[in-house]
mmCIF file of C-alpha atoms and ligand atoms in Angstrom:
data_model
loop_
_atom_site.group_PDB
_atom_site.id
_atom_site.type_symbol
_atom_site.label_atom_id
_atom_site.label_comp_id
_atom_site.label_asym_id
_atom_site.label_seq_id
_atom_site.Cartn_x
_atom_site.Cartn_y
_atom_site.Cartn_z
ATOM 1 C CA MET A 1 -0.019 -0.037 0.061
ATOM 2 C CA ALA A 2 1.514 3.286 -1.155
ATOM 3 C CA THR A 3 1.503 5.662 1.862
ATOM 4 C CA ILE A 4 2.493 9.503 2.399
ATOM 5 C CA ARG A 5 2.871 10.820 6.088
ATOM 6 C CA ASN A 6 1.610 7.135 7.120
ATOM 7 C CA ARG A 7 -1.618 7.796 5.198
ATOM 8 C CA PRO A 8 -2.638 5.356 2.422
ATOM 9 C CA ILE A 9 -3.107 6.887 -0.964
ATOM 10 C CA ARG A 10 -5.977 5.982 -2.812
ATOM 11 C CA ASN A 11 -7.087 8.992 -4.727
ATOM 12 C CA ILE A 12 -4.518 11.029 -6.606
ATOM 13 C CA VAL A 13 -5.067 14.433 -8.595
ATOM 14 C CA LEU A 14 -2.343 15.132 -11.015
ATOM 15 C CA LEU A 15 -2.137 18.800 -12.524
ATOM 16 C CA THR A 16 0.063 19.079 -15.743
ATOM 17 C CA GLY A 17 1.327 21.987 -17.458
ATOM 18 C CA ALA A 18 3.237 22.863 -20.440
ATOM 19 C CA GLY A 19 6.513 21.481 -18.815
ATOM 20 C CA ILE A 20 5.519 17.908 -19.176
ATOM 21 C CA SER A 21 5.336 18.556 -23.074
ATOM 22 C CA ALA A 22 8.417 20.412 -23.419
ATOM 23 C CA GLU A 23 10.694 17.640 -24.362
ATOM 24 C CA SER A 24 8.131 16.589 -27.099
ATOM 25 C CA GLY A 25 9.099 19.786 -28.510
ATOM 26 C CA ILE A 26 5.770 21.990 -27.723
ATOM 27 C CA GLY A 27 7.206 25.354 -26.288
ATOM 28 C CA THR A 28 6.167 26.305 -22.936
ATOM 29 C CA PHE A 29 4.612 29.655 -22.055
ATOM 30 C CA ARG A 30 7.602 31.018 -20.175
ATOM 31 C CA ASP A 31 10.437 29.937 -22.910
ATOM 32 C CA ASN A 32 11.662 33.082 -24.551
ATOM 33 C CA ASN A 33 10.908 35.055 -21.338
ATOM 34 C CA GLY A 34 7.019 34.291 -22.182
ATOM 35 C CA LEU A 35 7.238 36.145 -25.450
ATOM 36 C CA TRP A 36 6.149 35.188 -28.857
ATOM 37 C CA GLU A 37 6.836 37.541 -31.887
ATOM 38 C CA GLN A 38 7.704 39.989 -29.153
ATOM 39 C CA HIS A 39 4.066 39.846 -27.788
ATOM 40 C CA ARG A 40 3.645 38.926 -24.265
ATOM 41 C CA VAL A 41 1.548 35.607 -24.509
ATOM 42 C CA GLU A 42 -0.562 36.985 -21.835
ATOM 43 C CA ASP A 43 -1.528 39.719 -24.442
ATOM 44 C CA VAL A 44 -2.125 37.614 -27.218
ATOM 45 C CA ALA A 45 -4.198 34.932 -25.473
ATOM 46 C CA THR A 46 -7.106 37.130 -24.535
ATOM 47 C CA PRO A 47 -10.580 37.684 -25.840
ATOM 48 C CA GLU A 48 -9.745 41.544 -26.364
ATOM 49 C CA ALA A 49 -6.553 40.423 -28.339
ATOM 50 C CA PHE A 50 -8.910 38.583 -30.703
ATOM 51 C CA ALA A 51 -11.271 41.398 -30.981
ATOM 52 C CA ARG A 52 -8.559 43.795 -31.773
ATOM 53 C CA ASP A 53 -6.332 41.737 -33.991
ATOM 54 C CA PRO A 54 -7.956 38.271 -34.926
ATOM 55 C CA ASP A 55 -5.253 37.511 -37.433
ATOM 56 C CA LEU A 56 -2.486 37.954 -34.993
ATOM 57 C CA VAL A 57 -4.279 35.574 -32.592
ATOM 58 C CA HIS A 58 -5.160 33.131 -35.207
ATOM 59 C CA ARG A 59 -1.304 33.143 -36.276
ATOM 60 C CA PHE A 60 -0.429 32.289 -32.869
ATOM 61 C CA TYR A 61 -2.564 29.343 -32.393
ATOM 62 C CA ASP A 62 -2.140 28.151 -36.136
ATOM 63 C CA MET A 63 1.564 27.902 -35.231
ATOM 64 C CA ARG A 64 0.850 26.026 -31.946
ATOM 65 C CA ARG A 65 -1.753 23.584 -33.583
ATOM 66 C CA ALA A 66 1.057 22.760 -36.016
ATOM 67 C CA ALA A 67 3.750 22.047 -33.495
ATOM 68 C CA ILE A 68 1.228 19.873 -31.527
ATOM 69 C CA GLN A 69 0.358 17.804 -34.785
ATOM 70 C CA GLN A 70 4.268 17.458 -35.085
ATOM 71 C CA ALA A 71 4.877 16.302 -31.424
ATOM 72 C CA LEU A 72 4.807 12.809 -29.922
ATOM 73 C CA PRO A 73 4.180 11.726 -26.426
ATOM 74 C CA ASN A 74 7.397 11.622 -24.303
ATOM 75 C CA ALA A 75 8.409 9.328 -21.498
ATOM 76 C CA ALA A 76 6.401 11.478 -18.908
ATOM 77 C CA HIS A 77 3.254 11.038 -20.706
ATOM 78 C CA ASP A 78 4.027 7.437 -21.232
ATOM 79 C CA ALA A 79 4.635 7.031 -17.486
ATOM 80 C CA LEU A 80 1.290 8.730 -16.444
ATOM 81 C CA ALA A 81 -0.462 6.377 -18.733
ATOM 82 C CA ARG A 82 1.044 3.287 -17.151
ATOM 83 C CA LEU A 83 0.122 4.646 -13.660
ATOM 84 C CA GLU A 84 -3.557 5.197 -14.812
ATOM 85 C CA CYS A 85 -3.687 1.685 -15.891
ATOM 86 C CA GLU A 86 -2.260 0.109 -12.932
ATOM 87 C CA TRP A 87 -3.755 2.557 -10.356
ATOM 88 C CA THR A 88 -7.175 2.208 -11.254
ATOM 89 C CA LYS A 89 -7.206 -1.404 -11.305
ATOM 90 C CA ARG A 90 -6.820 -1.344 -7.362
ATOM 91 C CA ASP A 91 -10.124 -1.554 -5.655
ATOM 92 C CA GLY A 92 -11.214 2.131 -4.279
ATOM 93 C CA HIS A 93 -8.218 3.722 -5.945
ATOM 94 C CA ASP A 94 -8.542 6.573 -8.563
ATOM 95 C CA LEU A 95 -6.568 8.956 -10.501
ATOM 96 C CA LEU A 96 -7.440 12.078 -12.155
ATOM 97 C CA ILE A 97 -5.163 13.876 -14.641
ATOM 98 C CA VAL A 98 -6.231 17.760 -14.870
ATOM 99 C CA THR A 99 -4.051 19.507 -17.646
ATOM 100 C CA GLN A 100 -3.560 23.034 -18.422
ATOM 101 C CA ASN A 101 -2.396 21.952 -21.925
ATOM 102 C CA VAL A 102 -4.140 22.275 -25.104
ATOM 103 C CA ASP A 103 -2.347 19.401 -26.657
ATOM 104 C CA ASP A 104 -3.611 15.823 -26.717
ATOM 105 C CA LEU A 105 -0.359 13.937 -25.759
ATOM 106 C CA HIS A 106 -1.894 12.305 -22.596
ATOM 107 C CA GLU A 107 -4.439 10.887 -24.827
ATOM 108 C CA ARG A 108 -1.805 9.578 -27.563
ATOM 109 C CA ALA A 109 0.282 8.131 -24.648
ATOM 110 C CA GLY A 110 -2.787 5.826 -23.966
ATOM 111 C CA VAL A 111 -4.571 7.736 -20.930
ATOM 112 C CA GLN A 112 -7.747 6.268 -21.283
ATOM 113 C CA PHE A 113 -11.337 8.167 -21.082
ATOM 114 C CA GLY A 114 -12.820 5.778 -18.621
ATOM 115 C CA LEU A 115 -16.563 5.002 -19.263
ATOM 116 C CA GLU A 116 -17.617 6.233 -15.904
ATOM 117 C CA LYS A 117 -15.535 9.338 -15.700
ATOM 118 C CA THR A 118 -13.054 11.400 -17.912
ATOM 119 C CA ARG A 119 -9.485 10.348 -16.904
ATOM 120 C CA VAL A 120 -8.031 13.658 -18.357
ATOM 121 C CA LEU A 121 -10.024 17.052 -17.801
ATOM 122 C CA HIS A 122 -8.678 19.657 -20.023
ATOM 123 C CA MET A 123 -9.305 22.868 -17.945
ATOM 124 C CA HIS A 124 -8.125 25.138 -20.860
ATOM 125 C CA GLY A 125 -9.614 23.424 -23.889
ATOM 126 C CA GLN A 126 -7.986 21.590 -26.826
ATOM 127 C CA HIS A 127 -6.395 22.748 -29.946
ATOM 128 C CA LEU A 128 -7.718 20.238 -31.967
ATOM 129 C CA THR A 129 -11.226 21.597 -31.799
ATOM 130 C CA ALA A 130 -12.650 24.898 -32.707
ATOM 131 C CA TRP A 131 -15.325 26.922 -31.538
ATOM 132 C CA CYS A 132 -17.885 28.604 -33.688
ATOM 133 C CA THR A 133 -18.796 32.006 -32.054
ATOM 134 C CA ALA A 134 -21.892 32.095 -34.273
ATOM 135 C CA CYS A 135 -23.810 28.703 -33.517
ATOM 136 C CA ASP A 136 -21.646 27.557 -30.406
ATOM 137 C CA ALA A 137 -20.564 24.391 -32.332
ATOM 138 C CA ARG A 138 -17.038 22.712 -31.408
ATOM 139 C CA PRO A 139 -15.874 20.985 -34.500
ATOM 140 C CA VAL A 140 -12.648 19.014 -34.733
ATOM 141 C CA TRP A 141 -10.268 21.139 -36.695
ATOM 142 C CA ARG A 142 -6.584 20.658 -37.818
ATOM 143 C CA ASP A 143 -6.360 23.336 -40.526
ATOM 144 C CA PRO A 144 -5.316 26.899 -40.062
ATOM 145 C CA LEU A 145 -8.241 28.852 -38.670
ATOM 146 C CA SER A 146 -6.566 32.136 -39.980
ATOM 147 C CA ASP A 147 -7.960 31.194 -43.519
ATOM 148 C CA ARG A 148 -11.451 31.989 -41.719
ATOM 149 C CA PRO A 149 -13.081 28.779 -42.750
ATOM 150 C CA PRO A 150 -16.902 28.289 -42.614
ATOM 151 C CA CYS A 151 -18.318 26.632 -39.748
ATOM 152 C CA PRO A 152 -19.342 23.010 -40.678
ATOM 153 C CA GLU A 153 -22.603 23.437 -38.616
ATOM 154 C CA CYS A 154 -23.723 26.713 -39.746
ATOM 155 C CA GLY A 155 -21.599 27.936 -42.580
ATOM 156 C CA VAL A 156 -20.619 31.133 -40.942
ATOM 157 C CA SER A 157 -16.836 32.027 -40.894
ATOM 158 C CA ALA A 158 -16.986 32.661 -37.013
ATOM 159 C CA LEU A 159 -14.581 29.836 -35.801
ATOM 160 C CA ARG A 160 -12.047 30.672 -32.913
ATOM 161 C CA PRO A 161 -9.602 28.598 -31.375
ATOM 162 C CA ASP A 162 -11.261 26.290 -28.523
ATOM 163 C CA VAL A 163 -9.007 27.410 -25.807
ATOM 164 C CA VAL A 164 -9.642 29.326 -22.469
ATOM 165 C CA TRP A 165 -7.970 32.792 -22.785
ATOM 166 C CA PHE A 166 -7.082 35.142 -20.033
ATOM 167 C CA GLY A 167 -10.063 36.470 -18.501
ATOM 168 C CA GLU A 168 -12.092 33.434 -19.457
ATOM 169 C CA MET A 169 -13.430 30.921 -17.107
ATOM 170 C CA PRO A 170 -11.558 27.383 -17.134
ATOM 171 C CA TYR A 171 -13.498 24.132 -17.910
ATOM 172 C CA GLU A 172 -14.468 21.606 -15.274
ATOM 173 C CA MET A 173 -13.615 23.638 -12.229
ATOM 174 C CA GLU A 174 -16.328 22.091 -9.837
ATOM 175 C CA ARG A 175 -15.314 18.672 -10.861
ATOM 176 C CA ILE A 176 -11.529 19.640 -10.124
ATOM 177 C CA TYR A 177 -12.546 20.922 -6.776
ATOM 178 C CA ASP A 178 -14.551 17.795 -6.039
ATOM 179 C CA ALA A 179 -11.576 15.636 -7.095
ATOM 180 C CA LEU A 180 -9.205 17.659 -4.617
ATOM 181 C CA ARG A 181 -11.843 17.125 -1.696
ATOM 182 C CA ALA A 182 -11.377 13.480 -2.214
ATOM 183 C CA ALA A 183 -7.660 13.399 -2.873
ATOM 184 C CA ASP A 184 -5.035 11.733 -0.769
ATOM 185 C CA LEU A 185 -2.124 13.236 -3.004
ATOM 186 C CA PHE A 186 -1.913 16.207 -5.287
ATOM 187 C CA VAL A 187 0.932 15.978 -7.772
ATOM 188 C CA SER A 188 1.689 19.174 -9.971
ATOM 189 C CA ILE A 189 4.022 18.443 -13.025
ATOM 190 C CA GLY A 190 5.660 20.883 -15.406
ATOM 191 C CA THR A 191 3.800 24.154 -14.478
ATOM 192 C CA SER A 192 5.346 27.624 -13.191
ATOM 193 C CA GLY A 193 2.499 28.040 -10.932
ATOM 194 C CA ALA A 194 2.024 31.565 -12.460
ATOM 195 C CA VAL A 195 -1.701 31.286 -13.593
ATOM 196 C CA TYR A 196 -4.802 31.013 -11.371
ATOM 197 C CA PRO A 197 -6.936 29.170 -10.418
ATOM 198 C CA ALA A 198 -4.579 26.301 -11.376
ATOM 199 C CA ALA A 199 -1.630 27.980 -9.595
ATOM 200 C CA GLY A 200 -3.864 27.862 -6.472
ATOM 201 C CA PHE A 201 -4.609 24.161 -6.408
ATOM 202 C CA VAL A 202 -1.832 23.230 -4.251
ATOM 203 C CA ARG A 203 -3.056 25.843 -1.436
ATOM 204 C CA ASP A 204 -6.538 24.409 -1.823
ATOM 205 C CA ALA A 205 -5.040 20.788 -1.334
ATOM 206 C CA ARG A 206 -3.045 21.837 1.847
ATOM 207 C CA ALA A 207 -6.085 23.440 3.284
ATOM 208 C CA LEU A 208 -8.124 20.187 2.664
ATOM 209 C CA GLY A 209 -5.091 18.111 4.464
ATOM 210 C CA VAL A 210 -3.956 16.494 1.134
ATOM 211 C CA ALA A 211 -0.181 15.713 0.673
ATOM 212 C CA THR A 212 1.430 17.510 -2.086
ATOM 213 C CA LEU A 213 4.470 16.938 -4.512
ATOM 214 C CA GLU A 214 5.984 19.213 -7.026
ATOM 215 C CA LEU A 215 7.844 17.457 -10.071
ATOM 216 C CA ASN A 216 9.207 20.400 -12.186
ATOM 217 C CA MET A 217 12.361 21.545 -13.902
ATOM 218 C CA GLU A 218 13.058 24.257 -11.323
ATOM 219 C CA PRO A 219 11.069 25.608 -8.443
ATOM 220 C CA SER A 220 7.869 27.007 -9.476
ATOM 221 C CA GLN A 221 5.968 30.219 -8.040
ATOM 222 C CA GLY A 222 4.336 27.900 -5.567
ATOM 223 C CA SER A 223 6.982 25.690 -4.679
ATOM 224 C CA ASP A 224 7.035 26.697 -1.057
ATOM 225 C CA TRP A 225 3.484 25.199 -0.593
ATOM 226 C CA PHE A 226 4.506 21.672 -1.466
ATOM 227 C CA ASP A 227 5.403 19.140 1.083
ATOM 228 C CA GLU A 228 7.944 17.860 -1.272
ATOM 229 C CA ALA A 229 9.430 19.317 -4.690
ATOM 230 C CA ARG A 230 11.811 17.313 -6.886
ATOM 231 C CA HIS A 231 13.350 19.471 -9.899
ATOM 232 C CA GLY A 232 14.570 18.127 -13.062
ATOM 233 C CA PRO A 233 13.262 17.182 -16.377
ATOM 234 C CA ALA A 234 9.932 15.501 -16.458
ATOM 235 C CA THR A 235 10.937 12.577 -18.582
ATOM 236 C CA GLN A 236 13.263 11.423 -15.685
ATOM 237 C CA LEU A 237 11.390 12.630 -12.666
ATOM 238 C CA VAL A 238 8.050 11.220 -13.683
ATOM 239 C CA PRO A 239 8.951 7.687 -14.752
ATOM 240 C CA GLN A 240 11.068 7.555 -11.553
ATOM 241 C CA TRP A 241 8.105 8.799 -9.219
ATOM 242 C CA VAL A 242 5.651 6.340 -10.965
ATOM 243 C CA GLU A 243 8.126 3.253 -10.539
HETATM 244 C C1 LIG B 301 -9.925 33.112 -14.720
HETATM 245 C C2 LIG B 301 -4.696 28.253 -22.605
HETATM 246 C C3 LIG B 301 -11.955 34.149 -14.069
HETATM 247 C C4 LIG B 301 -4.448 28.908 -23.966
HETATM 248 C C5 LIG B 301 -3.948 29.542 -20.671
HETATM 249 C C6 LIG B 301 -3.955 38.763 -10.522
HETATM 250 C C7 LIG B 301 -3.794 37.585 -9.613
HETATM 251 C C8 LIG B 301 -4.417 36.352 -9.717
HETATM 252 C C9 LIG B 301 -5.129 36.106 -11.021
HETATM 253 C C10 LIG B 301 -5.071 36.923 -11.822
HETATM 254 C C11 LIG B 301 -4.669 38.230 -11.832
HETATM 255 N N1 LIG B 301 -4.923 38.773 -12.945
HETATM 256 C C12 LIG B 301 -5.744 38.220 -13.566
HETATM 257 C C13 LIG B 301 -5.722 37.077 -12.912
HETATM 258 C C14 LIG B 301 -6.516 35.724 -13.695
HETATM 259 C C15 LIG B 301 -5.636 35.046 -14.650
HETATM 260 C C16 LIG B 301 -4.135 34.826 -14.228
HETATM 261 O O1 LIG B 301 -3.803 33.948 -13.460
HETATM 262 N N2 LIG B 301 -3.286 35.646 -14.640
HETATM 263 C C17 LIG B 301 -1.881 35.517 -14.147
HETATM 264 C C18 LIG B 301 -0.929 35.912 -15.545
HETATM 265 C C19 LIG B 301 -1.650 36.302 -13.079
HETATM 266 N N3 LIG B 301 -6.132 33.660 -14.999
HETATM 267 C C20 LIG B 301 -7.034 33.799 -15.872
HETATM 268 O O2 LIG B 301 -7.621 34.724 -16.522
HETATM 269 C C21 LIG B 301 -7.990 32.386 -15.991
HETATM 270 N N4 LIG B 301 -9.201 32.757 -15.730
HETATM 271 O O3 LIG B 301 -9.101 33.623 -13.603
HETATM 272 O O4 LIG B 301 -11.114 33.229 -14.916
HETATM 273 C C22 LIG B 301 -12.464 33.284 -12.916
HETATM 274 C C23 LIG B 301 -11.696 31.909 -12.359
HETATM 275 C C24 LIG B 301 -12.331 31.245 -11.574
HETATM 276 C C25 LIG B 301 -13.613 31.469 -11.139
HETATM 277 C C26 LIG B 301 -14.238 32.566 -11.883
HETATM 278 C C27 LIG B 301 -13.923 33.343 -12.535
HETATM 279 C C28 LIG B 301 -7.811 31.713 -17.109
HETATM 280 C C29 LIG B 301 -6.207 31.332 -17.388
HETATM 281 C C30 LIG B 301 -6.103 30.421 -18.578
HETATM 282 C C31 LIG B 301 -5.491 31.224 -19.551
HETATM 283 N N5 LIG B 301 -5.068 30.256 -20.755
HETATM 284 N N6 LIG B 301 -3.634 28.740 -21.759
HETATM 285 C C32 LIG B 301 -3.316 28.461 -24.545
HETATM 286 O O5 LIG B 301 -2.813 27.487 -24.534
HETATM 287 O O6 LIG B 301 -2.837 29.371 -25.393
HETATM 288 S S1 LIG B 301 -2.724 29.924 -19.856
HETATM 289 C C33 LIG B 301 -1.249 28.944 -19.802
HETATM 290 O O7 LIG B 301 -0.156 29.642 -19.054
HETATM 291 C C34 LIG B 301 -1.535 27.797 -19.546
HETATM 292 O O8 LIG B 301 -2.633 27.044 -19.849
HETATM 293 C C35 LIG B 301 -1.219 27.540 -17.965
HETATM 294 O O9 LIG B 301 -2.485 27.819 -17.238
HETATM 295 C C36 LIG B 301 -0.477 28.795 -17.846
HETATM 296 C C37 LIG B 301 0.904 28.644 -17.197
HETATM 297 O O10 LIG B 301 1.372 27.782 -18.108
HETATM 298 P P1 LIG B 301 2.231 26.615 -17.504
HETATM 299 O O11 LIG B 301 1.635 25.412 -18.125
HETATM 300 O O12 LIG B 301 2.668 26.583 -16.173
HETATM 301 O O13 LIG B 301 3.619 26.737 -18.498
HETATM 302 P P2 LIG B 301 5.018 27.804 -18.138
HETATM 303 O O14 LIG B 301 5.454 27.918 -19.482
HETATM 304 O O15 LIG B 301 4.300 28.804 -17.220
HETATM 305 O O16 LIG B 301 5.781 26.849 -17.018
HETATM 306 C C38 LIG B 301 6.324 25.770 -17.598
HETATM 307 C C39 LIG B 301 7.055 25.113 -16.526
HETATM 308 O O17 LIG B 301 7.527 23.944 -16.947
HETATM 309 C C40 LIG B 301 8.047 26.110 -15.836
HETATM 310 O O18 LIG B 301 8.023 26.020 -14.416
HETATM 311 C C41 LIG B 301 9.457 25.210 -16.384
HETATM 312 O O19 LIG B 301 10.524 25.282 -15.484
HETATM 313 C C42 LIG B 301 8.895 23.914 -16.540
HETATM 314 N N7 LIG B 301 9.524 22.964 -17.459
HETATM 315 C C43 LIG B 301 9.954 23.179 -18.747
HETATM 316 N N8 LIG B 301 10.832 22.345 -19.190
HETATM 317 C C44 LIG B 301 10.325 21.179 -18.447
HETATM 318 C C45 LIG B 301 9.806 21.693 -17.294
HETATM 319 N N9 LIG B 301 9.504 20.678 -16.151
HETATM 320 C C46 LIG B 301 9.914 19.703 -16.393
HETATM 321 N N10 LIG B 301 10.557 19.113 -17.459
HETATM 322 C C47 LIG B 301 10.882 19.797 -18.603
HETATM 323 N N11 LIG B 301 11.419 19.460 -19.547
#
C-alpha cells in the first residue's frame, strides 16, 4: 500500500502544465521569457486581443496547432498512462489528470477516457477543436483558422480557437475541486504556478489536508507550498516517481 505521511494513498489528482510537453518539442509559455513574436503571451491569449487583431491571434494558435501535430508523447506522458492503468485497477483507487495543456499528448500516450469518468480533464480546452462564435458548435479542426473557414455546422466564418483565454473561465472547475476534496495526494508536474486558478490548487489541497508533491524543472512560483518538490526534466522525474 502506497502511503504518504503514514496515510494510505488511494485518490490522486495530477495537474500537468506545458513543462510535461516541453521535451516533446512543444514550447512552454515561459520559454523566450514568455514572448511570442515580441508579444507577451498574456497579451495574445485574450478575447480582447482576438477582437483587436484576430489575424495575430489566429497566427499564434495556427503555429501552436501545427507544433502539436508534429509532437509525440514523451516518457513522462507514457509513465502517467502506465500509472493510470495500474492505479485504477486497484479497488477504491482513482487517478485524475487535470491538464492546463491544449495538446492531446496524454491521450495519445494512452491515458484512457474511463467509461464512468473522464480520466483527463482539459481545463483550458484543446487545440484540435475550434469553437464557432455564431452557433456554438465545437468541430474537430486541424487546419489553420486564419483562413477563416466556414463553420461546418452553420456555414458562418466565425471559428475561434477552442481554448480558455486569460479572463475566461476554465472548464470543469467544480469537478476539479470535487476531486481535490476526495484526494489523498496532489501532484503538480511541469507548471510554473504563474496562472490561476490552477496555481492555487496546491493551497487548496493543503487546506484540505491533502499531501502535495511538485515535479518540475525548477522551483515554481508555488514551490514553498508543496510538502515535497523534486526538480529536473519530466522525462526523468515522472517515470522515477511512477516506478
Ligand atoms: C480566470 C490556454 C476568472 C490558452 C492559458 C491577478 C492575480 C491572480 C489571478 C489573476 C490576476 N490577474 C488576472 C488573473 C487571472 C488570470 C491569471 O492567473 N493571470 C496571471 C498572468 C496572473 N487567470 C485567468 O484569466 C484564468 N481565468 O481567472 O477566470 C475566474 C476564475 C475562476 C472562477 C471564476 C472566474 C484563465 C487562465 C487560462 C489562460 N489560458 N492557456 C493557450 O494554451 O494558449 S494560460 C497558460 O499559461 C497555461 O494554460 C497555463 O495555465 C499557464 C501557465 O502555463 P504553464 O503550463 O505553467 O507553462 P509555463 O511556461 O508557465 O511553465 C512551464 C514550467 O515547466 C516551468 O516552470 C518550467 O520550469 C517547467 N519545465 C520546462 N521544461 C520542463 C519543465 N519541467 C519539467 N521538465 C521539463 N522538460
